[in-house]
CSV table of C-alpha atoms in Angstrom, one decimal:
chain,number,residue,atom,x,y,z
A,1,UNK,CA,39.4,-32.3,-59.6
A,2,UNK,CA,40.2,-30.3,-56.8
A,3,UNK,CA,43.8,-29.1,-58.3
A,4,UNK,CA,42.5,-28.2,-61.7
A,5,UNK,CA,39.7,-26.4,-60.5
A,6,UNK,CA,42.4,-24.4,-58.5
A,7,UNK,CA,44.1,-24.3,-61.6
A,8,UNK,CA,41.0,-22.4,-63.7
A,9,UNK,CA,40.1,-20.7,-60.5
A,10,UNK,CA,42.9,-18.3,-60.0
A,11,UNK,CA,42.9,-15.9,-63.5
A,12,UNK,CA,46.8,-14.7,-64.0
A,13,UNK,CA,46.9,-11.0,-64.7
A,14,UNK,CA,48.6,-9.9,-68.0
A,15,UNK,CA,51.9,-8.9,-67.8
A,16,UNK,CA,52.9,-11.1,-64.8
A,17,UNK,CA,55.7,-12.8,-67.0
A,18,UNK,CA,59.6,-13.1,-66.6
A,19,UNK,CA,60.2,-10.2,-69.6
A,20,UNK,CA,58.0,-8.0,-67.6
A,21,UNK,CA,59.5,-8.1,-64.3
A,22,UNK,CA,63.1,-5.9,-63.8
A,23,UNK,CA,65.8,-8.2,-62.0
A,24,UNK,CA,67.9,-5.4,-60.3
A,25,UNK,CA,69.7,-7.4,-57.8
A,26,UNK,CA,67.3,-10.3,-57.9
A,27,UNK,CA,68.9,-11.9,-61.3
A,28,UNK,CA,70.2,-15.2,-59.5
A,29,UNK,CA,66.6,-15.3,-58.0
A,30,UNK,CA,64.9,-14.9,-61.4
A,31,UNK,CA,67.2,-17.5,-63.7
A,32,UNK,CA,66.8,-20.3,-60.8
A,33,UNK,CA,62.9,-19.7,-61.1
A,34,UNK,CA,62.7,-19.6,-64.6
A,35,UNK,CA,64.6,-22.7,-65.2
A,36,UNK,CA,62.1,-24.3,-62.3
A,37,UNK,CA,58.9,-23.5,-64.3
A,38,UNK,CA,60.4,-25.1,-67.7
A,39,UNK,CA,61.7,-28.6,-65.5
A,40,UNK,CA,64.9,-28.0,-64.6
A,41,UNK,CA,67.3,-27.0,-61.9
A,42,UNK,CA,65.9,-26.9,-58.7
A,43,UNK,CA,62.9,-28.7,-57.2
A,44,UNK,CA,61.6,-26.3,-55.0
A,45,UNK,CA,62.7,-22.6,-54.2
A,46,UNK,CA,61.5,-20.2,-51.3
A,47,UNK,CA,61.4,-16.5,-52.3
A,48,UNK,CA,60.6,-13.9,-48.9
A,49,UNK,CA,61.0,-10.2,-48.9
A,50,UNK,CA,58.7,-7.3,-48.1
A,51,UNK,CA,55.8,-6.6,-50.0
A,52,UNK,CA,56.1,-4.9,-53.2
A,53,UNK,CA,59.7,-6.7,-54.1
A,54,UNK,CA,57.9,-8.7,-56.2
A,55,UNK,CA,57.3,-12.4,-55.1
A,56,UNK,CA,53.6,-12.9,-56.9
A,57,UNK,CA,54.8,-10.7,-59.6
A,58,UNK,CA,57.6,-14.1,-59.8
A,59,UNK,CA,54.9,-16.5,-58.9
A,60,UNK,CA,52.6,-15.7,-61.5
A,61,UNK,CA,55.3,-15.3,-63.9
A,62,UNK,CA,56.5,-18.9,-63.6
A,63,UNK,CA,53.1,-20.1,-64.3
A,64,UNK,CA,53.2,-18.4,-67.0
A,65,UNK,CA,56.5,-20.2,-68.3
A,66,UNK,CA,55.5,-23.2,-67.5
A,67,UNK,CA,52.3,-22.9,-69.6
A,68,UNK,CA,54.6,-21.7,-72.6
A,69,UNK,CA,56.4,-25.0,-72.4
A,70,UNK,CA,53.1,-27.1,-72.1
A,71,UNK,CA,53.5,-27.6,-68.2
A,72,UNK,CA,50.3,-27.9,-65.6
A,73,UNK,CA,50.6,-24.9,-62.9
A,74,UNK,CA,48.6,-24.1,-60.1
A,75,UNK,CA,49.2,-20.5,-58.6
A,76,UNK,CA,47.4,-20.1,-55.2
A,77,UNK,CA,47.3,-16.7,-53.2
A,78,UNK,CA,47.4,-16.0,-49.4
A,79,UNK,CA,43.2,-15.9,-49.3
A,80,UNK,CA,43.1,-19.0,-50.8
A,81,UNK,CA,45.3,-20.7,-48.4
A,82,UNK,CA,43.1,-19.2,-45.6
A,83,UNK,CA,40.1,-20.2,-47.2
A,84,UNK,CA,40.9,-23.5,-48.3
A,85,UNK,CA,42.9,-24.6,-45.9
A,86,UNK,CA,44.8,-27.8,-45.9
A,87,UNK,CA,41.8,-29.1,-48.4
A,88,UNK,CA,43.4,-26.2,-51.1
A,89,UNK,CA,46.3,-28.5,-51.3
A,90,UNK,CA,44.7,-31.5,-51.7
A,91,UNK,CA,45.9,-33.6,-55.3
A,92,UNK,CA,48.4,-30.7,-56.4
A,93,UNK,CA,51.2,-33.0,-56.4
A,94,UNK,CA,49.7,-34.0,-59.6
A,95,UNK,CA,51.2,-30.7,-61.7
A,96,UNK,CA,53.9,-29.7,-63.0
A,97,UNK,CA,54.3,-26.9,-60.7
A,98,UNK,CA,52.7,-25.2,-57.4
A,99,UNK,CA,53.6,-21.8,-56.5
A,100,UNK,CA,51.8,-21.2,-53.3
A,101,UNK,CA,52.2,-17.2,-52.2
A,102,UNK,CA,52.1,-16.5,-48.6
A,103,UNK,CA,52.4,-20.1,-47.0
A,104,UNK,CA,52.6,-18.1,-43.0
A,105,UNK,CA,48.7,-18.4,-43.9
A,106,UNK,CA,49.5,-22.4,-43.2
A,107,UNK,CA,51.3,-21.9,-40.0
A,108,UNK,CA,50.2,-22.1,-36.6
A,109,UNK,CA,47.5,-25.1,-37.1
A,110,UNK,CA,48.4,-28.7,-37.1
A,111,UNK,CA,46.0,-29.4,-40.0
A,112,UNK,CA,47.2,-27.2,-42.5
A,113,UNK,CA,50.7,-28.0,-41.2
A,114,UNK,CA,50.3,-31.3,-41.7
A,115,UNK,CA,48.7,-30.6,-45.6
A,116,UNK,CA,51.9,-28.2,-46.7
A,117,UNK,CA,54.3,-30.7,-45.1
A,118,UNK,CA,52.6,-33.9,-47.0
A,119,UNK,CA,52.2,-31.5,-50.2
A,120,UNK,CA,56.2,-30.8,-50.0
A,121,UNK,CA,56.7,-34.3,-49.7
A,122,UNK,CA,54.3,-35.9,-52.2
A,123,UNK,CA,56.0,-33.7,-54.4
A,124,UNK,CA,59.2,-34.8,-54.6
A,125,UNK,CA,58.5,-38.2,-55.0
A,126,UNK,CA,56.2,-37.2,-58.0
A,127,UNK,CA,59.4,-34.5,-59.3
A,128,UNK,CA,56.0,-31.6,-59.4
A,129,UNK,CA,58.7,-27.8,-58.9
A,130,UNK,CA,57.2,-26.4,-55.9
A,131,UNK,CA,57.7,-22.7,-55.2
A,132,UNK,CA,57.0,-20.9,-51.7
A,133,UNK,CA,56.8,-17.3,-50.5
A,134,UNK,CA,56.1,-15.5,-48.3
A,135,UNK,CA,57.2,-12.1,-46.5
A,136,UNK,CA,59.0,-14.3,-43.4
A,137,UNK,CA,62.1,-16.3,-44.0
A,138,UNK,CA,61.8,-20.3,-43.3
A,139,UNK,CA,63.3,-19.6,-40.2
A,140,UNK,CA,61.3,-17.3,-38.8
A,141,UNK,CA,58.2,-19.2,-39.3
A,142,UNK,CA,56.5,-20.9,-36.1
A,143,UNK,CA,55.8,-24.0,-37.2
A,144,UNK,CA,54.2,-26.5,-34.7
A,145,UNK,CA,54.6,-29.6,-36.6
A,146,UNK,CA,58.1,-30.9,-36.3
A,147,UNK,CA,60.3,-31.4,-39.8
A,148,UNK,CA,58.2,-28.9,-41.5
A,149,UNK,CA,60.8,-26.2,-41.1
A,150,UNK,CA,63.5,-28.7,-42.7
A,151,UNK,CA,61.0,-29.3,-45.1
A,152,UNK,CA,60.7,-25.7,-46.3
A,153,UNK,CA,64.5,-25.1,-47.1
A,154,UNK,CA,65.0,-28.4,-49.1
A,155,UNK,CA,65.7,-26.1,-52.2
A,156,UNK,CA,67.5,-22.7,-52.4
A,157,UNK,CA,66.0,-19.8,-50.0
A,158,UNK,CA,66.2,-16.3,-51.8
A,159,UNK,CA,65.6,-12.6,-50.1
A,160,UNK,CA,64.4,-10.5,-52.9
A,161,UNK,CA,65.8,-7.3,-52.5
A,162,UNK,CA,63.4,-4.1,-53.5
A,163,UNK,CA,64.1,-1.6,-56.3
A,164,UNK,CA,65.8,1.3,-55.9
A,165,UNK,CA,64.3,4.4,-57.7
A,166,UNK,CA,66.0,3.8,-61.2
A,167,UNK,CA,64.7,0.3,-61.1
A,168,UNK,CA,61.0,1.7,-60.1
A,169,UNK,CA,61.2,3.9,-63.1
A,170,UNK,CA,62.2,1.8,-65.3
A,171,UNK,CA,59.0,-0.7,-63.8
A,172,UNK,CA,57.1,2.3,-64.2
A,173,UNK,CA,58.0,3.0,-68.3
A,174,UNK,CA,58.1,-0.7,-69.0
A,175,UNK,CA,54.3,-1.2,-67.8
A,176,UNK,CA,53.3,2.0,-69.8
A,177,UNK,CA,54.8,1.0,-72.9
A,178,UNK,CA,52.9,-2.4,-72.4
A,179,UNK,CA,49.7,-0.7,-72.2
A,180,UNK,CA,50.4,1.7,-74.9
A,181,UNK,CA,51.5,5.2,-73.8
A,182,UNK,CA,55.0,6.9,-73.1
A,183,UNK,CA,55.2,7.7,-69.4
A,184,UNK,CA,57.6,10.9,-69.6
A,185,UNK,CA,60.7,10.8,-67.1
A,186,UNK,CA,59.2,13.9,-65.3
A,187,UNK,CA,56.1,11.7,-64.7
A,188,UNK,CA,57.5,9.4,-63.4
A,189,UNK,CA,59.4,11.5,-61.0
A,190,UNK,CA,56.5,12.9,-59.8
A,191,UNK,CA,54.9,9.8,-59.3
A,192,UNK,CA,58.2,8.8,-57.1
A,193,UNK,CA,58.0,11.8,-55.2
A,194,UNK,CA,54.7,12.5,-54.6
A,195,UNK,CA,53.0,8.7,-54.2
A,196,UNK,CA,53.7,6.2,-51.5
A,197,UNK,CA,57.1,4.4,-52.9
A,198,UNK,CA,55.7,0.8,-53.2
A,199,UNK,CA,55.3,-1.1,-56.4
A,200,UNK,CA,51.6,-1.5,-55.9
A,201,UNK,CA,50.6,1.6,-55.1
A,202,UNK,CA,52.7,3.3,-58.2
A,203,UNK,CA,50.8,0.7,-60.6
A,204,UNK,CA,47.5,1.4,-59.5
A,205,UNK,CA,48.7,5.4,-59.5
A,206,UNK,CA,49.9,4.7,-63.3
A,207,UNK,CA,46.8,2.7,-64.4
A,208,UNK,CA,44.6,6.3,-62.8
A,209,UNK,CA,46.8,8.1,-65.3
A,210,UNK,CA,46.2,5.8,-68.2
A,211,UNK,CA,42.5,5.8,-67.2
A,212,UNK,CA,42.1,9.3,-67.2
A,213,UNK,CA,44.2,9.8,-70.8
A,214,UNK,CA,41.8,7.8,-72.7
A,215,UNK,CA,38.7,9.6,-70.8
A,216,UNK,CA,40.1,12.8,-71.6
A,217,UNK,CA,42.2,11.9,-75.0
A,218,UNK,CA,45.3,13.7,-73.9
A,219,UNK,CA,48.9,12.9,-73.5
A,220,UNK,CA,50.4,12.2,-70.2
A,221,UNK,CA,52.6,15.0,-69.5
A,222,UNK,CA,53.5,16.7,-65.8
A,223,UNK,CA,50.5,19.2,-66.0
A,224,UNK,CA,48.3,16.7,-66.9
A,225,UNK,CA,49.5,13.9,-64.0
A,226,UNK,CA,49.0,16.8,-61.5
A,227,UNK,CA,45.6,17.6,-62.5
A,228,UNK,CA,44.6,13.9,-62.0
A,229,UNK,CA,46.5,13.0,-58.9
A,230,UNK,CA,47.0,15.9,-57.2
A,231,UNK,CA,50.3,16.9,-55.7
A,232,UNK,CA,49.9,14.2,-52.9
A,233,UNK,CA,49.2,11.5,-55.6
């Protein structure tokens, strides 16, 4: 019971699938985890990198897949982990697949040490994909229990690299076409220049933008993006 109200629990956001996320030099990253949410290739991948490179925009995106192919997932965030503790983990061996985003939340107490450390276990003998990120490589991890750091690189480890600007832009006129507006390229230069440079932060700048088009019914052009967010963003 516990895993599949986890399962219900955590509502996916839309457009956090593979076609939606740009690769740039994470491309090796991105086919491993794909094949991983359909049941094949690896077991279990790591994924670390600073935030905004992308690792629950992956995480979600493989639950995603493996819903397409008629797979169980479970997708559990960093304030679950907190929250639940080692009790969150409890009976998700019995998916398909566990992505568990920000595991460092698990680190530093025996308990919940002891709960990722059985999970990782229990799910190889039961072949459930297991996926872990976090911002910290494996290595650089504290962990008190002993074995656990073995335990965490028993599949591939990747470093997602960030974006560079062309790749941002690209994020930036993907997501509006999604939503249904053209985001000019001098939009989104402004929005590159004038916001802080982070995926995050340029969505939420995007979605003001959107927001404000509908209010208003006008297109989003350079005058208009200034008049909503200012030259500071």
């Amino acid at each position: 019971m516990q895993a599949r109200q986890l399962t219900l629990d955590v509502t996916l956001p839309d457009g956090s699938d593979f076609d939606a996320f740009h690769a740039g030099a994470n491309g090796l990253a991105l086919d491993s985890l794909r094949a991983l949410a359909r049941g094949e290739g690896e077991r279990q991948l790591y994924l670390y990198g600073e935030p905004g490179s992308g690792k629950t925009h992956l995480l979600q995106a493989a639950c995603h897949e493996a819903s397409l192919w008629g797979r169980r997932a479970a997708y559990l965030p960093a304030f679950l982990l907190r929250q639940g503790g080692a009790h969150a983990l409890e009976g998700l061996d019995q998916l398909d697949l566990v992505c568990l985003d920000g595991i460092s939340a698990l680190v530093g107490c025996v308990e919940t040490e002891t709960g990722l450390f059985n999970l990782i276990n229990a799910s190889r003998c039961r072949d459930t994909r297991l996926v872990l990120a976090d911002t910290h490589a494996p290595r650089a991890l504290s962990a008190a229990l002993p074995d656990l750091g073995s335990r965490l690189v028993w599949g591939p480890v990747f470093q997602l690299q960030p974006l560079d600007d062309a790749g941002k832009r690209a994020v930036l006129v993907e997501r509006a076409r999604r939503r249904g507006f053209d985001l000019p390229g001098e939009v989104g230069e402004f929005l590159l220049r004038t916001c802080a440079r982070d995926l995050a932060t340029l969505m939420v700048q995007l979605e003001r933008l959107e927001q404000a088009s509908l209010r208003d019914q006008r297109r989003v052009t350079l005058p208009f993006a200034r008049a909503v967010l200012g030259e500071g963003g």
